[in-house]
Coordinates of C-alpha atoms and ligand atoms in Angstrom, one line a residue:
X7 CA 85.7 179.2 240.3
X8 CA 86.6 181.1 237.2
X9 CA 85.7 184.8 237.5
X10 CA 83.5 185.6 234.5
X11 CA 83.3 189.3 235.0
X12 CA 82.1 191.6 232.3
X13 CA 84.7 194.4 231.9
X14 CA 83.5 197.7 230.8
X15 CA 86.8 199.1 229.6
X16 CA 87.1 199.0 225.8
X17 CA 83.5 198.1 225.3
X18 CA 82.1 200.0 222.4
X19 CA 79.4 202.5 223.3
X20 CA 76.4 203.0 221.2
X21 CA 74.9 206.3 220.5
X22 CA 71.1 206.2 220.6
X23 CA 69.6 203.9 218.0
X24 CA 67.0 206.5 217.2
X25 CA 67.2 205.9 213.5
X26 CA 63.9 205.8 211.6
X27 CA 61.2 207.8 213.2
X28 CA 61.7 210.7 215.5
X29 CA 59.5 212.4 218.1
X30 CA 58.6 215.0 215.5
X31 CA 56.7 212.3 213.8
X32 CA 53.4 212.3 215.8
X33 CA 52.4 208.8 214.8
X34 CA 55.4 207.5 216.7
X35 CA 54.8 209.5 219.9
X36 CA 53.5 206.4 221.7
X37 CA 56.9 204.7 221.0
X38 CA 59.0 207.7 222.2
X39 CA 56.9 208.0 225.2
X40 CA 57.2 204.3 226.1
X41 CA 61.0 204.4 225.7
X42 CA 61.4 207.5 227.8
X43 CA 59.1 206.2 230.6
X44 CA 60.9 202.8 230.5
X45 CA 64.3 204.4 230.9
X46 CA 63.1 206.5 233.9
X47 CA 61.5 203.5 235.6
X48 CA 64.6 201.2 235.1
X49 CA 67.0 203.9 236.2
X50 CA 64.9 204.3 239.4
X51 CA 64.6 200.6 240.0
X52 CA 68.3 200.0 239.4
X53 CA 69.2 202.5 242.1
X54 CA 66.4 201.5 244.5
X55 CA 67.3 197.7 244.5
X56 CA 71.1 198.0 244.1
X57 CA 72.1 197.5 247.7
X58 CA 70.0 194.3 248.0
X59 CA 72.1 192.5 245.4
X60 CA 68.8 191.0 244.3
X61 CA 66.7 191.3 241.1
X62 CA 63.2 192.9 241.0
X63 CA 60.7 190.3 239.8
X64 CA 57.2 191.6 240.6
X65 CA 55.0 193.2 243.2
X66 CA 53.4 190.8 245.7
X67 CA 49.7 190.2 245.3
X68 CA 47.0 188.3 247.1
X69 CA 44.1 186.1 246.0
X70 CA 41.0 184.3 247.3
X71 CA 40.0 180.7 246.6
X72 CA 36.7 182.0 245.3
X73 CA 38.6 184.2 242.8
X74 CA 40.8 181.3 241.6
X75 CA 38.1 178.8 241.2
X76 CA 35.8 181.2 239.5
X77 CA 38.5 181.8 237.0
X78 CA 39.0 178.1 236.5
X79 CA 35.2 177.6 236.4
X80 CA 35.3 174.8 238.9
X81 CA 33.6 174.4 242.3
X82 CA 35.7 175.7 245.2
X83 CA 35.7 172.3 247.0
X84 CA 37.0 170.4 244.0
X85 CA 40.1 172.5 243.7
X86 CA 43.3 170.4 244.4
X87 CA 46.4 172.2 243.2
X88 CA 49.3 169.9 242.5
X89 CA 51.8 172.2 244.2
X90 CA 50.7 174.2 247.3
X91 CA 49.3 177.7 246.9
X92 CA 51.3 180.7 247.7
X93 CA 51.1 182.0 251.2
X94 CA 49.0 185.1 251.6
X95 CA 51.2 188.2 252.0
X96 CA 50.8 190.2 255.2
X97 CA 49.2 193.7 254.9
X98 CA 52.7 195.2 255.0
X99 CA 54.0 192.9 252.2
X100 CA 51.0 193.5 249.8
X101 CA 52.1 195.3 246.6
X102 CA 55.7 195.4 247.9
X103 CA 58.5 194.3 245.6
X104 CA 59.3 190.6 245.3
X105 CA 63.0 190.4 244.9
X106 CA 64.9 187.3 243.9
X107 CA 68.4 185.9 243.8
X108 CA 70.5 184.7 240.8
X109 CA 69.0 181.2 240.9
X110 CA 65.4 182.4 240.2
X111 CA 64.2 181.7 236.6
X112 CA 63.5 185.4 236.1
X113 CA 67.0 186.7 237.2
X114 CA 68.2 187.5 233.7
X115 CA 65.3 189.7 232.8
X116 CA 66.0 192.9 234.8
X117 CA 69.7 193.0 233.6
X118 CA 68.3 192.3 230.1
X119 CA 65.8 195.2 230.3
X120 CA 68.7 197.5 231.3
X121 CA 70.6 196.4 228.2
X122 CA 67.6 197.0 225.9
X123 CA 66.9 200.4 227.5
X124 CA 70.6 201.3 227.0
X125 CA 70.3 200.2 223.4
X126 CA 67.1 202.3 222.9
X127 CA 68.5 205.5 224.6
X128 CA 72.3 205.4 224.5
X129 CA 72.2 206.4 228.2
X130 CA 75.6 205.4 229.7
X131 CA 74.2 205.2 233.3
X132 CA 71.8 202.5 232.1
X133 CA 74.8 200.6 230.6
X134 CA 76.7 200.9 233.9
X135 CA 73.6 199.5 235.8
X136 CA 73.3 196.7 233.1
X137 CA 76.9 195.7 233.7
X138 CA 76.5 195.7 237.5
X139 CA 73.4 193.6 237.5
X140 CA 74.6 191.2 234.8
X141 CA 77.8 190.5 236.8
X142 CA 75.6 189.3 239.7
X143 CA 74.5 186.4 237.6
X144 CA 77.9 184.8 237.3
X145 CA 77.0 181.7 239.4
X146 CA 74.2 180.8 237.0
X147 CA 76.9 179.1 235.0
X148 CA 77.3 176.5 237.7
X149 CA 73.6 175.6 237.8
X150 CA 72.4 172.1 236.6
X151 CA 69.0 171.8 238.3
X152 CA 66.9 173.9 235.9
X153 CA 66.1 174.2 232.2
X154 CA 65.7 178.0 232.5
X155 CA 69.4 178.7 231.8
X156 CA 68.6 180.1 228.4
X157 CA 66.3 182.8 229.9
X158 CA 68.8 183.6 232.6
X159 CA 71.9 183.8 230.5
X160 CA 70.8 184.9 227.0
X161 CA 68.7 187.8 228.2
X162 CA 71.5 189.1 230.4
X163 CA 75.0 188.0 229.1
X164 CA 73.7 187.5 225.5
X165 CA 72.6 191.1 225.2
X166 CA 75.7 192.2 227.1
X167 CA 77.9 190.5 224.5
X168 CA 75.9 192.0 221.6
X169 CA 76.3 195.6 223.0
X170 CA 79.6 195.3 224.9
X171 CA 81.5 192.2 223.6
X172 CA 83.8 190.5 226.0
X173 CA 85.6 187.1 225.8
X174 CA 84.7 185.9 229.2
X175 CA 81.0 186.0 228.2
X176 CA 81.7 183.5 225.5
X177 CA 83.1 181.0 228.0
X178 CA 80.3 181.6 230.4
X179 CA 77.7 181.0 227.7
X180 CA 79.3 177.7 226.6
X181 CA 79.6 176.5 230.1
X182 CA 76.0 177.2 230.8
X183 CA 74.9 175.6 227.6
X184 CA 76.8 172.4 228.5
X185 CA 74.8 172.3 231.7
X186 CA 71.6 172.7 229.8
X187 CA 72.6 170.0 227.3
X188 CA 73.3 167.8 230.3
X189 CA 69.6 167.7 231.0
X190 CA 68.9 166.1 227.6
X191 CA 67.7 162.5 227.4
X192 CA 68.4 160.7 224.2
X193 CA 65.6 158.2 224.4
X194 CA 63.0 160.8 225.1
X195 CA 64.4 163.4 222.7
X196 CA 63.9 166.3 225.1
X197 CA 65.6 168.4 227.7
X198 CA 64.0 167.9 231.2
X199 CA 62.3 171.1 232.4
X200 CA 61.7 170.6 236.2
X201 CA 63.3 168.6 239.0
X202 CA 60.2 169.0 241.2
X203 CA 56.7 167.8 241.2
X204 CA 54.9 164.4 240.6
X205 CA 56.0 163.9 236.9
X206 CA 58.3 161.3 235.6
X207 CA 59.9 163.5 233.0
X208 CA 58.2 166.9 232.7
X209 CA 58.8 169.1 229.6
X210 CA 57.0 172.5 229.5
X211 CA 56.4 174.5 226.4
X212 CA 58.5 177.4 227.9
X213 CA 61.5 175.2 227.3
X214 CA 61.4 176.2 223.6
X215 CA 62.8 179.6 224.8
X216 CA 66.0 178.0 226.2
X217 CA 67.1 176.4 222.9
X218 CA 68.7 179.6 221.6
X219 CA 71.4 179.2 224.2
X220 CA 72.3 175.8 222.6
X221 CA 72.3 177.3 219.1
X222 CA 74.6 180.1 220.4
X223 CA 77.0 177.5 222.0
X224 CA 77.1 175.6 218.7
X225 CA 78.1 178.8 216.9
X226 CA 80.7 179.7 219.5
X227 CA 82.3 176.2 219.7
X228 CA 81.6 174.7 216.3
X229 CA 80.3 171.7 218.1
X230 CA 77.1 170.7 216.3
X231 CA 75.9 168.5 219.2
X232 CA 74.4 171.6 220.8
X233 CA 72.3 172.3 217.8
X234 CA 71.3 168.7 217.3
X235 CA 69.9 168.5 220.8
X236 CA 68.0 171.8 220.3
X237 CA 66.5 170.5 217.0
X238 CA 65.5 167.2 218.5
X239 CA 63.9 168.9 221.4
X240 CA 61.9 171.2 219.0
X241 CA 60.8 168.2 217.0
X242 CA 59.7 166.1 220.0
X243 CA 57.8 169.1 221.3
X244 CA 56.2 169.7 218.0
X245 CA 54.9 166.1 218.0
X246 CA 53.6 165.9 221.5
X247 CA 52.7 169.4 222.8
X248 CA 50.3 170.5 220.1
X249 CA 46.6 170.0 219.5
X250 CA 45.1 169.9 216.0
X251 CA 44.3 173.6 216.2
X252 CA 48.0 174.4 217.0
X253 CA 47.3 175.4 220.5
X254 CA 49.5 173.7 223.0
X255 CA 49.5 171.9 226.4
X256 CA 51.7 173.5 229.0
X257 CA 53.3 170.3 230.4
X258 CA 54.0 167.0 228.7
X259 CA 55.5 164.3 230.9
X260 CA 57.2 161.4 229.3
X261 CA 57.8 157.8 230.3
X262 CA 61.4 156.6 230.2
X263 CA 60.9 155.0 226.8
X264 CA 59.8 158.3 225.3
X265 CA 56.0 157.6 225.3
X266 CA 53.7 160.2 226.8
X267 CA 52.9 159.8 230.5
X268 CA 50.6 162.8 230.8
X269 CA 49.6 166.0 229.1
X270 CA 48.3 168.8 231.3
X271 CA 48.5 172.3 232.5
X272 CA 50.3 173.8 235.5
X273 CA 49.8 177.5 235.1
X274 CA 46.7 177.5 232.9
X275 CA 43.0 177.2 233.5
X276 CA 42.6 173.5 232.7
X277 CA 44.5 170.7 231.0
X278 CA 42.6 171.3 227.7
X279 CA 42.7 175.1 227.9
X280 CA 45.3 177.3 226.2
X281 CA 47.4 179.2 228.8
X282 CA 48.1 182.5 227.1
X283 CA 51.8 182.9 227.8
X284 CA 52.4 179.3 226.8
X285 CA 51.0 180.0 223.4
X286 CA 53.4 183.0 223.2
X287 CA 56.4 180.9 224.2
X288 CA 55.5 178.4 221.4
X289 CA 55.1 181.1 218.8
X290 CA 58.4 182.8 219.8
X291 CA 60.3 179.6 220.3
X292 CA 59.5 178.1 216.8
X293 CA 60.2 181.5 215.1
X294 CA 63.6 181.6 216.8
X295 CA 64.3 177.9 215.9
X296 CA 63.6 178.7 212.3
X297 CA 66.1 181.6 212.5
X298 CA 68.7 179.2 213.9
X299 CA 68.1 176.4 211.5
X300 CA 66.5 177.8 208.3
X301 CA 64.2 174.7 208.4
X302 CA 60.9 175.8 207.0
X303 CA 58.9 173.3 209.1
X304 CA 59.6 175.5 212.1
X305 CA 58.5 178.6 210.2
X306 CA 55.2 176.9 209.1
X307 CA 54.6 175.8 212.7
X308 CA 55.2 179.3 214.1
X309 CA 52.7 180.7 211.5
X310 CA 50.1 178.2 212.5
X311 CA 50.5 179.1 216.2
X312 CA 50.4 182.8 215.4
X313 CA 47.2 182.4 213.4
X314 CA 45.6 180.4 216.2
X315 CA 46.5 183.2 218.7
X316 CA 45.0 185.8 216.4
X317 CA 41.9 183.8 215.9
X318 CA 41.3 182.9 219.6
X319 CA 42.6 186.0 221.5
X320 CA 39.2 187.6 222.2
X321 CA 39.9 190.9 224.1
X322 CA 39.2 194.2 222.4
X323 CA 42.6 195.7 223.0
X324 CA 44.4 192.5 222.2
X325 CA 46.0 192.0 225.6
X326 CA 45.0 188.5 226.3
X327 CA 43.3 187.2 229.4
X328 CA 45.7 185.1 231.5
X329 CA 44.3 182.0 229.6
X330 CA 42.7 182.1 226.2
X331 CA 39.8 180.1 227.6
X332 CA 39.3 182.2 230.8
X333 CA 35.9 183.7 231.4
X334 CA 35.2 186.7 229.2
X335 CA 34.6 189.3 231.9
X336 CA 36.0 192.7 233.0
X337 CA 37.3 191.1 236.2
X338 CA 39.3 188.4 234.4
X339 CA 43.0 189.2 234.9
X340 CA 45.0 190.0 231.7
X341 CA 48.5 188.9 231.0
X342 CA 50.6 191.8 229.6
X343 CA 53.6 189.5 229.6
X344 CA 51.9 187.2 227.1
X345 CA 51.1 190.2 224.9
X346 CA 54.8 191.3 225.1
X347 CA 56.1 187.9 224.2
X348 CA 53.6 187.5 221.3
X349 CA 54.4 191.0 220.0
X350 CA 58.2 190.4 220.0
X351 CA 57.8 187.0 218.4
X352 CA 55.4 188.3 215.7
X353 CA 57.8 191.1 214.7
X354 CA 60.4 188.6 213.9
X355 CA 57.9 186.4 212.2
X356 CA 56.7 189.4 210.1
X357 CA 60.0 189.6 208.2
X358 CA 60.3 185.9 207.4
X359 CA 56.7 185.0 206.6
X360 CA 55.0 185.6 203.3
X361 CA 52.1 186.9 205.4
X362 CA 54.4 189.3 207.3
X363 CA 52.2 192.3 207.1
X364 CA 49.5 190.7 209.1
X365 CA 51.9 189.8 211.9
X366 CA 53.5 193.2 212.0
X367 CA 50.0 194.9 212.2
X368 CA 49.0 192.6 215.1
X369 CA 52.2 193.2 217.0
X370 CA 51.8 196.9 216.5
X371 CA 48.3 196.7 217.9
X372 CA 49.6 194.9 221.0
X373 CA 52.5 197.4 221.5
X374 CA 50.3 200.4 221.2
X375 CA 47.9 198.9 223.8
X376 CA 50.8 198.1 226.1
X377 CA 52.1 201.7 225.7
X378 CA 48.8 203.2 226.6
X379 CA 48.0 204.5 230.1
X380 CA 46.0 201.4 230.8
X381 CA 49.2 199.2 230.9
X382 CA 52.1 201.6 231.0
X383 CA 53.1 202.7 234.5
X384 CA 52.9 206.3 235.6
X385 CA 56.3 207.7 236.1
X386 CA 57.7 206.9 239.6
X387 CA 55.0 204.3 240.4
X388 CA 54.7 200.6 240.0
X389 CA 57.8 199.7 242.0
X390 CA 60.0 200.8 239.1
X391 CA 58.5 198.3 236.7
X392 CA 57.3 199.4 233.3
X393 CA 54.1 197.5 232.6
X394 CA 51.1 196.7 234.8
X395 CA 48.5 193.9 234.5
X396 CA 50.4 190.7 234.1
X397 CA 49.7 187.3 235.6
X398 CA 52.3 184.8 236.7
X399 CA 50.5 181.7 237.8
X400 CA 46.8 182.2 238.7
X401 CA 46.2 178.6 239.8
X402 CA 48.8 179.0 242.5
X403 CA 47.6 182.3 243.7
X404 CA 50.9 183.7 242.4
X405 CA 51.5 187.1 240.8
X406 CA 48.0 188.0 239.7
X407 CA 47.4 191.3 238.0
X408 CA 50.9 192.7 238.8
X409 CA 54.0 193.9 237.0
X410 CA 56.4 191.1 236.0
X411 CA 60.1 191.7 235.0
X412 CA 59.7 189.5 231.9
X413 CA 56.7 191.5 230.7
X414 CA 59.0 194.5 230.8
X415 CA 61.9 192.6 229.1
X416 CA 59.9 191.3 226.1
X417 CA 58.1 194.7 225.8
X418 CA 61.5 196.5 225.4
X419 CA 62.8 193.8 223.1
X420 CA 59.7 194.2 220.9
X421 CA 60.3 198.0 220.9
X422 CA 63.9 197.4 219.8
X423 CA 62.7 195.0 217.1
X424 CA 59.9 197.3 215.9
X425 CA 62.3 200.3 215.6
X426 CA 64.8 198.2 213.7
X427 CA 62.1 196.9 211.2
X428 CA 60.7 200.4 210.7
X429 CA 64.3 201.6 210.0
X430 CA 64.7 198.8 207.3
X431 CA 67.0 196.6 209.4
X432 CA 66.6 193.0 210.4
X433 CA 64.4 192.6 213.5
X434 CA 67.0 190.6 215.4
X435 CA 70.6 191.4 215.7
X436 CA 72.5 188.1 216.5
X437 CA 73.9 187.9 220.0
X438 CA 77.1 186.1 218.8
Ligands
LIG503 N1 58.5 179.9 232.5 C1 57.5 180.2 233.5 C2 56.4 181.1 233.1 O1 56.2 181.5 232.0 O2 55.7 181.5 234.0

C-alpha cells in the first residue's frame, strides 16, 4: 500500500490568527475563553489517548426504555427499534471514554479539532498532535463500505492540507473520493449511504456533508465527473428528502428504478419529526454545495432550511432539543452538536445571503450559549472533550447527553469562521 504520510518538514507554520478582536475587547471575552479552554482540553486529550492509537468519540452513557419511549411519545411496549439497542454499560464503563478506530465515521473529527485549535492558537504542540492523529487515518483511503469518507478525510487531511500542504495528501484525497464516487448509482442519482439495515438503497441527509470531498477531487484532478455526481446527489436529495416546510426526513430509501421505497427516521423521534442534527446537516450541506457550484438554487434551499430551523427551534438559549419535535421539558436532552453544525453553516450562509445579518446573529447566539458554563467543559473535566450535552442517537440508547467529538469539531470550525468574518475575511478558506 502506498504510504500517505503527512510530513511535517517544510510545512509552513502559522502564527496565531488572532486578528480582529483581542482579549482587551471585553465583548469578545467569551470567544477568547472558549479558544483557550479548547486548546487545553485538546492538548490533554491528545496526550491521554495517544498510546491507544484510537480516537476519542464520546463518553459512554446509559438509558432506560421508559426514558426513550417518553422522548418518542410512544407506549413502552410498542417500541420496536429497527437496529438493536446499545448494550447498557457496566458501572465501571459509565461516563468512561468511548474510543474508536480509523474505520468509525467519527474518526476524522478529533484530528480535525486539533488542526482548528492549532489554527486558532498557533500552538506548535497542537500541530504536532494533529499530524500524529491525522496520519493514523491513512487506511481510510482503502475503505469502500461507507459514505462517511468525506467526514473522515476532509476534516482531517483536508484541514492538514490547508494548514500544512503536502503532495501525498492530494493523492489520498483523490483515492478516497474515487471510493465515494464508486457508491453512486446512476439510475437512482444518489450515493448509497449505508450497507447495513433493511433498506433497498438508503440515503441519509448526512450524506450531503460528504459531497465536498467530491468537489475537492474535481478541483485536484480536473475530472468534472466528481462534481457531476455531487450535483446530481444534491438534486435528487432536494427532490426527495424535503417536506413543504423545508424540514427533512432522515432516511430516504430508493427502489432500483429511482422511485422512493420509504421515507423515515433512524435517529430522530418519528418518521414525520425533524431530527435536529439532520436539519443542521441539510443547512450546512446546501450552503457548501452553493460554494462549490455557484448555483443559486442551492443557496435558496439553504436559506429556506435555515429559516425553518430559526422558526422551529424552540429552546430559550437556542441549543436545540435532540429533535425539533421532542417534548418541551427540562429533562429533554439537548444536542449541542446540532447547534455547532447550525452555527458553522449559518456563518458561511451569512456572507452569501442577502439576509446575512440575521444568520450571523443567530449563529452568534448559538456560539455564545455553547461557550457558556452550561455547555463548555470545566478545565480538566469531560474526558478532554470541549462541549457537554450532545445526543448521538437517542432511539438506540446511544450517546445521550454526552460530549461528542463532532460537536467539538464544528464548534471550533464555527469559531474559526466567526473570527474570520469579524476580521473582514471570507468565512471559509478553501482546503485545496
Ligand atoms: N452521521 C451520523 C450522525 O449524524 O449521527
